[in-house]
XYZ file of N, CA, C and O in Angstrom:
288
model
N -105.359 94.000 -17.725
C -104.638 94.579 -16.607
C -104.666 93.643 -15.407
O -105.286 92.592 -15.568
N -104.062 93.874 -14.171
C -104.162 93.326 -13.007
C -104.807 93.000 -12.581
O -104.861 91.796 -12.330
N -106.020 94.130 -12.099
C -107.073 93.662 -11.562
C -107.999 92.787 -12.323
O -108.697 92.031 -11.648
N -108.127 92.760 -13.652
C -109.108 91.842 -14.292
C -108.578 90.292 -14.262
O -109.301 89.349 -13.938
N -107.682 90.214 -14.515
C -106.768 89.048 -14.420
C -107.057 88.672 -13.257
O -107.717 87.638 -13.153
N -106.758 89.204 -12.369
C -107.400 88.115 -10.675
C -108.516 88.015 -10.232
O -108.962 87.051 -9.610
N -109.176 89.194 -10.566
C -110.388 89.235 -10.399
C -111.438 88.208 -11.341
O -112.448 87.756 -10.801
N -111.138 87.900 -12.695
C -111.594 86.823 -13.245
C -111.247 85.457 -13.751
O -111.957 84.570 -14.223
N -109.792 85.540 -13.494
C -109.068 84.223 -14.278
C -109.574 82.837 -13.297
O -110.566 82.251 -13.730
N -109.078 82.405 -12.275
C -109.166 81.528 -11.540
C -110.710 81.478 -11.051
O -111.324 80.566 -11.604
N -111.386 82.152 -10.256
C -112.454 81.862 -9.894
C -113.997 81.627 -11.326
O -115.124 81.228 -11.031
N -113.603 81.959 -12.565
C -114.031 81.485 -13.659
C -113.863 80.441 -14.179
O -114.591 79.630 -14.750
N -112.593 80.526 -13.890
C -112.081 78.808 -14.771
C -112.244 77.355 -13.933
O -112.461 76.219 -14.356
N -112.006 77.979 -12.272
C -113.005 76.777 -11.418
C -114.343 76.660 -11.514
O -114.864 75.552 -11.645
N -114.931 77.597 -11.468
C -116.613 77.236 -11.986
C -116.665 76.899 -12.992
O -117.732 76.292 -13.079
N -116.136 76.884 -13.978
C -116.355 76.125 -15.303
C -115.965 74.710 -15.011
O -116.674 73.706 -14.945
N -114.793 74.847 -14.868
C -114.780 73.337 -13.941
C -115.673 72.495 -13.799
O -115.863 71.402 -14.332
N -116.364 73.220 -12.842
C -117.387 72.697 -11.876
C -118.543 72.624 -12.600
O -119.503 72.109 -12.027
N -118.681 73.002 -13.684
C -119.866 72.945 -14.430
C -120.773 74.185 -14.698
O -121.516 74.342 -15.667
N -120.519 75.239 -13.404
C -121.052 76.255 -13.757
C -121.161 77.022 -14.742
O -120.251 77.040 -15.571
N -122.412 77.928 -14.914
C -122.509 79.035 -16.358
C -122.406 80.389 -15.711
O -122.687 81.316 -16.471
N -122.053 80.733 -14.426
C -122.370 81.828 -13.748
C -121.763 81.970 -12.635
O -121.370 80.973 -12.030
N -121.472 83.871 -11.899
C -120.477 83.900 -11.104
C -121.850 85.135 -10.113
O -122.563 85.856 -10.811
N -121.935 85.155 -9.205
C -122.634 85.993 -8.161
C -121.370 86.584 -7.409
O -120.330 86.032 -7.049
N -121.847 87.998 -7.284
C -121.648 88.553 -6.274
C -122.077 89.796 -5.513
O -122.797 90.551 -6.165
N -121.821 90.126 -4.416
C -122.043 91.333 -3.646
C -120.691 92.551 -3.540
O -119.524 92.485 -3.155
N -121.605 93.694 -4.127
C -120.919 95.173 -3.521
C -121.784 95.940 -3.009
O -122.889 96.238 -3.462
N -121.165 96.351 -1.813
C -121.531 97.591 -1.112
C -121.787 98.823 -2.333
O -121.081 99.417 -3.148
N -123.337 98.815 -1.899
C -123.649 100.373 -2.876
C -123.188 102.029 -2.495
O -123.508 103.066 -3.077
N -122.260 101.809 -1.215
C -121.586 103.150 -1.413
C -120.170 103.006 -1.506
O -119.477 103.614 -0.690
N -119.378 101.942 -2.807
C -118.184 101.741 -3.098
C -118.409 101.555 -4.754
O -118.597 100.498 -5.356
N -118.345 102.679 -5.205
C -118.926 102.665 -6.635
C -117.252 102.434 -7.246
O -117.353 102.303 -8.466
N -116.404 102.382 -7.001
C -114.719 101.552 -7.655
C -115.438 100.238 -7.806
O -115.844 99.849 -8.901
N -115.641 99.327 -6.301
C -115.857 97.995 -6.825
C -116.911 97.826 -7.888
O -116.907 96.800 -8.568
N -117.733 98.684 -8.060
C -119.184 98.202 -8.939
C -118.467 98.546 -9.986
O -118.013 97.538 -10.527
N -118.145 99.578 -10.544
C -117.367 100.367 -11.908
C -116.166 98.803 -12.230
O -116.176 98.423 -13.401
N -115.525 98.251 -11.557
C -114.491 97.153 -11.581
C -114.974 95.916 -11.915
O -114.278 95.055 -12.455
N -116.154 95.775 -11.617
C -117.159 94.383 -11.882
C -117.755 94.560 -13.355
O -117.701 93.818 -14.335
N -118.210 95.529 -13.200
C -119.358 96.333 -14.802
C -118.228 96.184 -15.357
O -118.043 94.994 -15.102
N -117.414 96.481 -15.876
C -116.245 96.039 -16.650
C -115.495 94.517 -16.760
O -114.719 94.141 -17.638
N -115.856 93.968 -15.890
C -115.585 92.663 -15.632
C -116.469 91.753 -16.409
O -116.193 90.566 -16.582
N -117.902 92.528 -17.033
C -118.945 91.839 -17.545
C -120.176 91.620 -16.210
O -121.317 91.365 -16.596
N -120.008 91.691 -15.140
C -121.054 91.738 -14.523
C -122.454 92.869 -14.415
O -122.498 94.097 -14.344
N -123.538 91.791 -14.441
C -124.401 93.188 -14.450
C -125.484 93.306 -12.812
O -125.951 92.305 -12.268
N -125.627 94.350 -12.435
C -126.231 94.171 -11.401
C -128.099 94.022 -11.581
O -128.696 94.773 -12.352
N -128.890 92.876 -10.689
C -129.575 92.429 -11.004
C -130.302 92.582 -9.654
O -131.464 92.181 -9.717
N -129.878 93.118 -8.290
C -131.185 92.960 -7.230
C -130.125 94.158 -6.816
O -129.112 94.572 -7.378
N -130.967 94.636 -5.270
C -130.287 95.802 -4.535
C -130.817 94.980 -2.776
O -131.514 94.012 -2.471
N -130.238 95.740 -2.205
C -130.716 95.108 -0.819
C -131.696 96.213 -0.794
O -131.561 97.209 -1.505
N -133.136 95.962 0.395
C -133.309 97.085 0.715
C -133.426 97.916 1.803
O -132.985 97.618 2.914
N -134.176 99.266 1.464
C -133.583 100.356 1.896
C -133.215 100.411 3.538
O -132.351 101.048 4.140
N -134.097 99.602 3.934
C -133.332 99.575 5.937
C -132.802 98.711 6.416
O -132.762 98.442 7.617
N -132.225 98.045 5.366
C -130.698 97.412 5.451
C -129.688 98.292 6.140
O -130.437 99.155 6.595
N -128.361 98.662 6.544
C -127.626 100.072 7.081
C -126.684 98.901 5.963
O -125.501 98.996 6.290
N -126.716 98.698 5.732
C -125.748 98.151 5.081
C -125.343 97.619 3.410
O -124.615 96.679 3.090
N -125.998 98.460 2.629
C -126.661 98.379 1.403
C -126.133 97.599 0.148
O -125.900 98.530 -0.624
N -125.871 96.674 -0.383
C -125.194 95.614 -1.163
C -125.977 95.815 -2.944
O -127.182 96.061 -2.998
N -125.377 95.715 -3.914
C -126.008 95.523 -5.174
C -125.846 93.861 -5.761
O -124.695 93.428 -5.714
N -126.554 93.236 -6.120
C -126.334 91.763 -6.564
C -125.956 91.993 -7.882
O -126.535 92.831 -8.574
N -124.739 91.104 -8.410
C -124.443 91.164 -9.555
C -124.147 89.730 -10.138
O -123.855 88.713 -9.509
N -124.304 89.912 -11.585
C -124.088 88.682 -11.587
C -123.408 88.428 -12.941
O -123.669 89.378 -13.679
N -122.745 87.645 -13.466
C -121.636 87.801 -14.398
C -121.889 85.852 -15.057
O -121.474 84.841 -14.490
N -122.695 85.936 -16.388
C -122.620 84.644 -17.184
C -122.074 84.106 -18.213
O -122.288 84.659 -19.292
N -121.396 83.138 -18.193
C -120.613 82.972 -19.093
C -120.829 81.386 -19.753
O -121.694 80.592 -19.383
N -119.749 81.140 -20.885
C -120.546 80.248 -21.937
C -119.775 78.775 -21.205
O -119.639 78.988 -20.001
N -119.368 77.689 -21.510
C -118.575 76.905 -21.120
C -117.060 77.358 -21.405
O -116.163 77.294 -20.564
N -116.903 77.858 -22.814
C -115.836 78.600 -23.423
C -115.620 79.757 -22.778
O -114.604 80.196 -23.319
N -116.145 80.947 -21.488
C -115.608 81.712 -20.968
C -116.336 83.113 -21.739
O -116.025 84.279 -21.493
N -117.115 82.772 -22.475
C -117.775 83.678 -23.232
C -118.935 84.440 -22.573
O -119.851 83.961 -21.905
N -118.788 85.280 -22.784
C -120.175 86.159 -21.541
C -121.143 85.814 -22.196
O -121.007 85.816 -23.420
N -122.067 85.521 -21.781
C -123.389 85.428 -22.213
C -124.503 86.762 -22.125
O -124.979 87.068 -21.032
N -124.852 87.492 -23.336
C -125.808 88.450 -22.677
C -127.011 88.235 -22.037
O -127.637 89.183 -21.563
């Protein structure tokens, strides 16, 4: 669909590029669309900010092979 397509085509295929095996990012933990949109994307979340932060973020992180292959 749409969103997976932009959401992973280009910014994957430049880090591979670049040599990278891996993609980081941040969502706000009270926007559970973007997290549900990532988790499907193959990202898994791996840290949380904490709690007296006002501003609460989940770390995710999404690995892949040179070939584009997720890595578990």
């Amino acid at each position: 669909d749409w969103s997976s397509d932009v959401c992973s085509s280009d910014p994957e295929r430049i880090s591979r590029a670049w040599g990278f095996t891996e993609m980081w990012l941040h969502v706000n933990v009270d926007n559970p669309g973007a997290r549900a949109l990532y988790e499907g994307l193959g990202y898994a979340i791996v840290g949380e900010d904490p709690p007296w932060y006002l501003d609460r973020r989940y770390l995710m992180v999404r690995k892949f092979g040179s070939s584009g292959v997720v890595v578990p």
